[in-house]
Coordinates of C-alpha atoms and ligand atoms in Angstrom, one line a residue:
X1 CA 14.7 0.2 4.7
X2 CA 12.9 1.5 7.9
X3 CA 10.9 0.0 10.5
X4 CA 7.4 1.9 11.9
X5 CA 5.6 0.4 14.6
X6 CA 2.1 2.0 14.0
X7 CA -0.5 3.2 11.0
X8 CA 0.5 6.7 11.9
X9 CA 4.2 5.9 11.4
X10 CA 3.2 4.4 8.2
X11 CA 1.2 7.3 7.0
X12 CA 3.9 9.3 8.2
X13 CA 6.2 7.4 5.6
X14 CA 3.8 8.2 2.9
X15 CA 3.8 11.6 3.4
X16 CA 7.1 11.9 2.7
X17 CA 6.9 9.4 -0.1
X18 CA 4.5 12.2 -1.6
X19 CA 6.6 15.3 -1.1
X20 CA 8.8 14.3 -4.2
X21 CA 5.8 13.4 -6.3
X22 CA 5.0 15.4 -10.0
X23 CA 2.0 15.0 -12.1
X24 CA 2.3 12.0 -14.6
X25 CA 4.2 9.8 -11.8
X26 CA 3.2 6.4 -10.7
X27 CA 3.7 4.7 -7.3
X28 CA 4.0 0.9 -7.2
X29 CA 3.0 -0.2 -3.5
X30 CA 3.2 -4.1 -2.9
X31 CA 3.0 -5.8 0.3
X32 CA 0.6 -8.6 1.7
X33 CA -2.6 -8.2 2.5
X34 CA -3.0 -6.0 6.2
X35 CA 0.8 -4.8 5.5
X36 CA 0.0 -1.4 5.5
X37 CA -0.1 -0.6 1.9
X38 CA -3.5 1.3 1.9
X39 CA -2.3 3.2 5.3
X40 CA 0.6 4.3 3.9
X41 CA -1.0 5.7 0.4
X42 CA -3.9 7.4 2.9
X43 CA -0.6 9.3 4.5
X44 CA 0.4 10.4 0.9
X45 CA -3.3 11.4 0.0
X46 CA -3.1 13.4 2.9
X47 CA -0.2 15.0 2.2
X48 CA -1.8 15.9 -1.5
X49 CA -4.3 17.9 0.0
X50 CA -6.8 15.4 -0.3
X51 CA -9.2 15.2 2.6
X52 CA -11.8 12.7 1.7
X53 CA -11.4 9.2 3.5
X54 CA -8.9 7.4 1.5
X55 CA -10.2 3.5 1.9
X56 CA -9.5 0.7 0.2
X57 CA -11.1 0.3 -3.6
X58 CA -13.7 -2.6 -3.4
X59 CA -16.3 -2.4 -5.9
X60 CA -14.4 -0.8 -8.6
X61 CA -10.5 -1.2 -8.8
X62 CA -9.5 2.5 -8.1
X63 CA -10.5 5.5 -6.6
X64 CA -9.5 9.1 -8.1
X65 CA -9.5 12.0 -5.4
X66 CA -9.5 15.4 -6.0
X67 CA -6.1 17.1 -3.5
X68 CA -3.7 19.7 -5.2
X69 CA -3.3 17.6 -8.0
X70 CA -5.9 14.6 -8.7
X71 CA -5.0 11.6 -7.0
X72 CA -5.5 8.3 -8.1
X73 CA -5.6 5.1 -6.1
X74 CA -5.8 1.8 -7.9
X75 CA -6.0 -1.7 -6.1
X76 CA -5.5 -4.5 -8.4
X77 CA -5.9 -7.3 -6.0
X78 CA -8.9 -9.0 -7.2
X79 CA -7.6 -9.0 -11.0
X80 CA -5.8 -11.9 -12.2
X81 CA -4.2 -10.2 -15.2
X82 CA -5.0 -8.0 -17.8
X83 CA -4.7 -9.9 -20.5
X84 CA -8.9 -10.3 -20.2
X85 CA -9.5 -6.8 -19.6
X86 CA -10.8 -3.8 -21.6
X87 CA -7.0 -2.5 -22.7
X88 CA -8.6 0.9 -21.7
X89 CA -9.5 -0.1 -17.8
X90 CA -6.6 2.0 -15.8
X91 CA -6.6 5.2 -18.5
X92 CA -9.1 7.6 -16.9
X93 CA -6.9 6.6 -13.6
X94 CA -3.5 7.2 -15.7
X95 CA -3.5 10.8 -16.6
X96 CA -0.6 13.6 -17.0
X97 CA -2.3 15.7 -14.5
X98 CA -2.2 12.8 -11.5
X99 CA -0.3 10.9 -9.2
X100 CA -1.4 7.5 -9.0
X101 CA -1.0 5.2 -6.7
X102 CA -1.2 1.3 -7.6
X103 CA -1.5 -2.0 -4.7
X104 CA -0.7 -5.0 -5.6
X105 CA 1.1 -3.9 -9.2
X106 CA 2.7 -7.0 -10.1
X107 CA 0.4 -8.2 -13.1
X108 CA -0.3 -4.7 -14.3
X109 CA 3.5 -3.6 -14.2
X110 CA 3.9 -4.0 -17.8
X111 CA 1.4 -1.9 -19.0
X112 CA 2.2 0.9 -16.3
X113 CA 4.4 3.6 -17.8
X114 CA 6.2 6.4 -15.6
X115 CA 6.5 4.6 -12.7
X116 CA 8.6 7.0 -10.4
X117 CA 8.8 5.0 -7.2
X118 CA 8.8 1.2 -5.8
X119 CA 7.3 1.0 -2.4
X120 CA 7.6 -2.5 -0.5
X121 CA 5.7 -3.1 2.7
X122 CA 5.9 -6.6 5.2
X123 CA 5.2 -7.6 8.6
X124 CA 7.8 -7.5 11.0
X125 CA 5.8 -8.8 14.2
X126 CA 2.6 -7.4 16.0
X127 CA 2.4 -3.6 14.6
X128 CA 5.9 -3.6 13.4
X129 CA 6.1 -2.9 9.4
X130 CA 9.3 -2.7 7.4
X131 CA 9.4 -0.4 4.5
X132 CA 11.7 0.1 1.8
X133 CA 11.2 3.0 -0.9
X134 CA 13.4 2.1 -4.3
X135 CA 13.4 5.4 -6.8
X136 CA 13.1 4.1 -10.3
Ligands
ADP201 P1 -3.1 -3.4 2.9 O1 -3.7 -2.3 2.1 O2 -1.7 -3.7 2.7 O3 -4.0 -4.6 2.9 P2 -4.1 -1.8 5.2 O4 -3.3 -0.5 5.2 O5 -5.5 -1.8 4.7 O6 -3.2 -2.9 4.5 O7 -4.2 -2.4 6.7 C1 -3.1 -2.4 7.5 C2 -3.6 -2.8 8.9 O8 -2.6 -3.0 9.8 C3 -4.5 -1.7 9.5 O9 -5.6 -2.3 10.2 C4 -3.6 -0.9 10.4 O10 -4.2 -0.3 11.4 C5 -2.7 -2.1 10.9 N1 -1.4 -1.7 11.3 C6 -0.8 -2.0 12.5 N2 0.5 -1.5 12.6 C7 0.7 -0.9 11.4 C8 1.9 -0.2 10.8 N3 3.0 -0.1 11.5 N4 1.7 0.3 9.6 C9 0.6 0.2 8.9 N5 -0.5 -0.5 9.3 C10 -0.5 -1.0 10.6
MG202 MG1 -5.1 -2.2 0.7

């Protein structure tokens, strides 16, 4: 568990988060909403070469960037399951070639395979974040 007291902190955290990353693996980031999980995930993006701005998915659940490696970036916040969805929906985010990063995992965790590493966010007053990294 560590403590940052600002975004670049938090990016800072992802970057490292990143540095152990391989093709194929799958980051879990959960975390209210304004915890930081898109921050840290743009600090990991940055650190995969990937320039483009690294926002938040809002029309369309995930984002796919192009860094050393292709990068996705799924946000799952809106869906309420996907037991109603196409069983297809996060394949052309899923691939052996990218790292993929998933917010707000919990009702998709069953279906996500090669899930490398846990990353837990929460407020600890003003810009204060906590963050704890679990390697699966
Ligand atoms: P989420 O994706 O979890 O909803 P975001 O990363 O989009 O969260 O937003 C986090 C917000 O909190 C941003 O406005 C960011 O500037 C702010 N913030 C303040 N302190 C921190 C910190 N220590 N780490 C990350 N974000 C912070
Ligand atoms: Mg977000």
């Amino acid at each position: 568990m560590e403590r940052t007291s600002s975004p670049a902190e938090t990016e800072a955290v992802g970057a490292r988060v990143a540095a152990g990353l391989e093709p194929g693996d799958v980051v879990l980031v959960s975390g209210e909403l304004g915890a930081g999980k898109t921050t840290l995930i743009r600090g990991a993006c940055r650190a995969l070469g990937v320039t483009e701005p690294v926002t938040s998915p809002t029309f369309t659940i995930g984002h796919r960037y192009g860094g050393r490696l292709p990068v996705s970036h799924l946000d799952l916040y809106r869906l309420e399951g996907l037991e109603g969805e196409d069983p297809g929906l996060l394949d052309d985010y899923l691939t052996e070639d990218a790292v993929a990063f998933v917010e707000w995992p919990l009702d998709a965790e069953p279906v996500l395979e090669r899930v490398a590493l846990r990353v837990g966010l929460e407020h600890d007053g003003g810009d204060g974040r906590l963050i704890t990294v679990r390697r699966l």
